GROMACS .gro file of C-alpha atoms in nm:
model
  133
    1MET     CA    1   0.362  -0.532   1.806
    2LYS     CA    2   0.410  -0.411   2.157
    3LEU     CA    3   0.559  -0.070   2.213
    4ILE     CA    4   0.761  -0.006   2.524
    5MET     CA    5   0.554   0.230   2.732
    6ALA     CA    6   0.695   0.502   2.952
    7ASN     CA    7   0.544   0.352   3.268
    8GLU     CA    8   0.741   0.028   3.203
    9ILE     CA    9   1.062   0.211   3.291
   10THR     CA   10   1.045   0.164   3.664
   11LYS     CA   11   1.407   0.181   3.770
   12THR     CA   12   1.611   0.494   3.753
   13SER     CA   13   1.960   0.446   3.627
   14ASP     CA   14   2.259   0.666   3.592
   15ASN     CA   15   2.362   0.466   3.288
   16ILE     CA   16   2.294   0.681   2.980
   17GLU     CA   17   2.342   0.374   2.758
   18ASP     CA   18   2.040   0.205   2.922
   19LEU     CA   19   1.827   0.512   2.858
   20PHE     CA   20   1.962   0.543   2.503
   21ASN     CA   21   1.883   0.177   2.428
   22LYS     CA   22   1.526   0.207   2.560
   23VAL     CA   23   1.455   0.526   2.366
   24SER     CA   24   1.623   0.390   2.052
   25GLY     CA   25   1.414   0.072   2.072
   26LEU     CA   26   1.095   0.271   2.103
   27ILE     CA   27   1.187   0.486   1.802
   28GLU     CA   28   1.275   0.179   1.592
   29GLN     CA   29   0.944   0.011   1.686
   30ALA     CA   30   0.747   0.323   1.593
   31ARG     CA   31   0.929   0.354   1.259
   32SER     CA   32   0.859  -0.010   1.178
   33TYR     CA   33   0.490   0.040   1.258
   34VAL     CA   34   0.472   0.353   1.040
   35LYS     CA   35   0.646   0.175   0.753
   36THR     CA   36   0.398  -0.114   0.769
   37SER     CA   37   0.102   0.125   0.780
   38VAL     CA   38   0.231   0.324   0.484
   39ASN     CA   39   0.295   0.010   0.280
   40THR     CA   40  -0.053  -0.119   0.357
   41ALA     CA   41  -0.210   0.212   0.251
   42GLU     CA   42  -0.004   0.209  -0.067
   43VAL     CA   43  -0.121  -0.142  -0.157
   44TYR     CA   44  -0.484  -0.045  -0.103
   45THR     CA   45  -0.447   0.276  -0.298
   46LYS     CA   46  -0.275   0.123  -0.599
   47TYR     CA   47  -0.505  -0.180  -0.606
   48TYR     CA   48  -0.812   0.044  -0.613
   49ILE     CA   49  -0.658   0.280  -0.869
   50GLY     CA   50  -0.619  -0.025  -1.090
   51LYS     CA   51  -0.978  -0.126  -1.015
   52TYR     CA   52  -1.114   0.215  -1.108
   53ILE     CA   53  -0.912   0.219  -1.432
   54VAL     CA   54  -1.044  -0.124  -1.532
   55GLU     CA   55  -1.402  -0.029  -1.446
   56TYR     CA   56  -1.369   0.292  -1.650
   57GLU     CA   57  -1.222   0.106  -1.947
   58GLN     CA   58  -1.488  -0.164  -1.941
   59LYS     CA   59  -1.786   0.063  -1.877
   60GLY     CA   60  -1.990  -0.237  -1.758
   61ASN     CA   61  -1.875  -0.470  -2.036
   62VAL     CA   62  -1.701  -0.798  -1.970
   63ARG     CA   63  -1.409  -0.696  -2.192
   64ALA     CA   64  -1.250  -0.354  -2.222
   65GLN     CA   65  -1.258  -0.157  -2.541
   66TYR     CA   66  -0.987   0.091  -2.454
   67GLY     CA   67  -0.675   0.251  -2.579
   68LYS     CA   68  -0.363   0.359  -2.400
   69GLN     CA   69  -0.489   0.717  -2.420
   70VAL     CA   70  -0.707   0.675  -2.110
   71ILE     CA   71  -0.405   0.600  -1.894
   72LYS     CA   72  -0.198   0.878  -2.055
   73ASP     CA   73  -0.472   1.134  -1.997
   74LEU     CA   74  -0.521   1.020  -1.636
   75SER     CA   75  -0.143   1.035  -1.582
   76LYS     CA   76  -0.129   1.397  -1.700
   77LYS     CA   77  -0.415   1.501  -1.476
   78LEU     CA   78  -0.281   1.323  -1.166
   79THR     CA   79   0.071   1.455  -1.221
   80GLY     CA   80  -0.070   1.806  -1.256
   81ARG     CA   81  -0.250   1.772  -0.924
   82PHE     CA   82  -0.019   1.553  -0.715
   83GLY     CA   83   0.323   1.592  -0.877
   84GLU     CA   84   0.558   1.323  -0.996
   85GLY     CA   85   0.491   0.954  -0.935
   86TRP     CA   86   0.185   0.908  -1.154
   87SER     CA   87   0.333   0.819  -1.492
   88ALA     CA   88   0.143   0.612  -1.745
   89ASP     CA   89   0.380   0.324  -1.662
   90ILE     CA   90   0.289   0.338  -1.292
   91LEU     CA   91  -0.083   0.356  -1.368
   92GLU     CA   92  -0.048   0.059  -1.604
   93LYS     CA   93   0.119  -0.135  -1.318
   94CYS     CA   94  -0.171  -0.039  -1.088
   95ARG     CA   95  -0.412  -0.171  -1.350
   96LYS     CA   96  -0.213  -0.495  -1.383
   97LEU     CA   97  -0.204  -0.533  -1.002
   98PHE     CA   98  -0.581  -0.525  -0.992
   99VAL     CA   99  -0.628  -0.756  -1.294
  100VAL     CA  100  -0.391  -1.017  -1.159
  101TYR     CA  101  -0.507  -1.016  -0.798
  102SER     CA  102  -0.879  -0.951  -0.840
  103ASN     CA  103  -0.917  -1.300  -0.986
  104SER     CA  104  -0.853  -1.453  -0.643
  105ALA     CA  105  -1.149  -1.464  -0.410
  106THR     CA  106  -0.913  -1.485  -0.116
  107VAL     CA  107  -0.723  -1.172  -0.219
  108SER     CA  108  -1.045  -0.983  -0.290
  109ARG     CA  109  -1.169  -1.075   0.054
  110LYS     CA  110  -0.838  -0.975   0.210
  111LEU     CA  111  -0.858  -0.634   0.047
  112ASN     CA  112  -1.203  -0.566   0.187
  113VAL     CA  113  -1.190  -0.211   0.326
  114GLN     CA  114  -1.334  -0.333   0.656
  115GLU     CA  115  -1.042  -0.569   0.711
  116LYS     CA  116  -0.754  -0.321   0.734
  117SER     CA  117  -0.510  -0.528   0.937
  118ALA     CA  118  -0.146  -0.509   0.839
  119THR     CA  119  -0.116  -0.882   0.899
  120VAL     CA  120  -0.383  -0.947   0.637
  121LEU     CA  121  -0.149  -0.813   0.372
  122ARG     CA  122   0.148  -1.043   0.442
  123ASN     CA  123   0.073  -1.219   0.114
  124PHE     CA  124   0.123  -0.889  -0.066
  125LYS     CA  125   0.494  -0.847   0.015
  126ILE     CA  126   0.570  -0.967  -0.335
  127ILE     CA  127   0.335  -0.698  -0.470
  128LEU     CA  128   0.527  -0.428  -0.292
  129ASN     CA  129   0.846  -0.551  -0.455
  130CYS     CA  130   0.703  -0.612  -0.801
  131TYR     CA  131   0.440  -0.350  -0.855
  132LEU     CA  132   0.480  -0.062  -0.614
  133PHE     CA  133   0.819   0.046  -0.730
   0.00000   0.00000   0.00000
């Protein structure tokens, strides 16, 4: 994504529409970039929340021996600290997100913290629609 830079505006114009269009375009580009960055951060966050829940439930075992109470307790604590948006249902979806997508070596590699490119997460558009509410 290339943002229009101020030094690219070389001609002065008395046409306010030209100025308006250039400024509007810059604002729209910036908003698009912010939206992509926020979505990427949300995917990482919810994927790793799911990972931490699964790791806690399994406690090193191959299979989990858990009850729904873990997610309910975590939901209460997170809601108390961060407000709404951390229901047991949402945490269960985070868990499911990790379980479904951690089985793919490609996805696990793409979610490597050192590869934080927005383009890497193109394959996760469906996740945003299905799991991130």
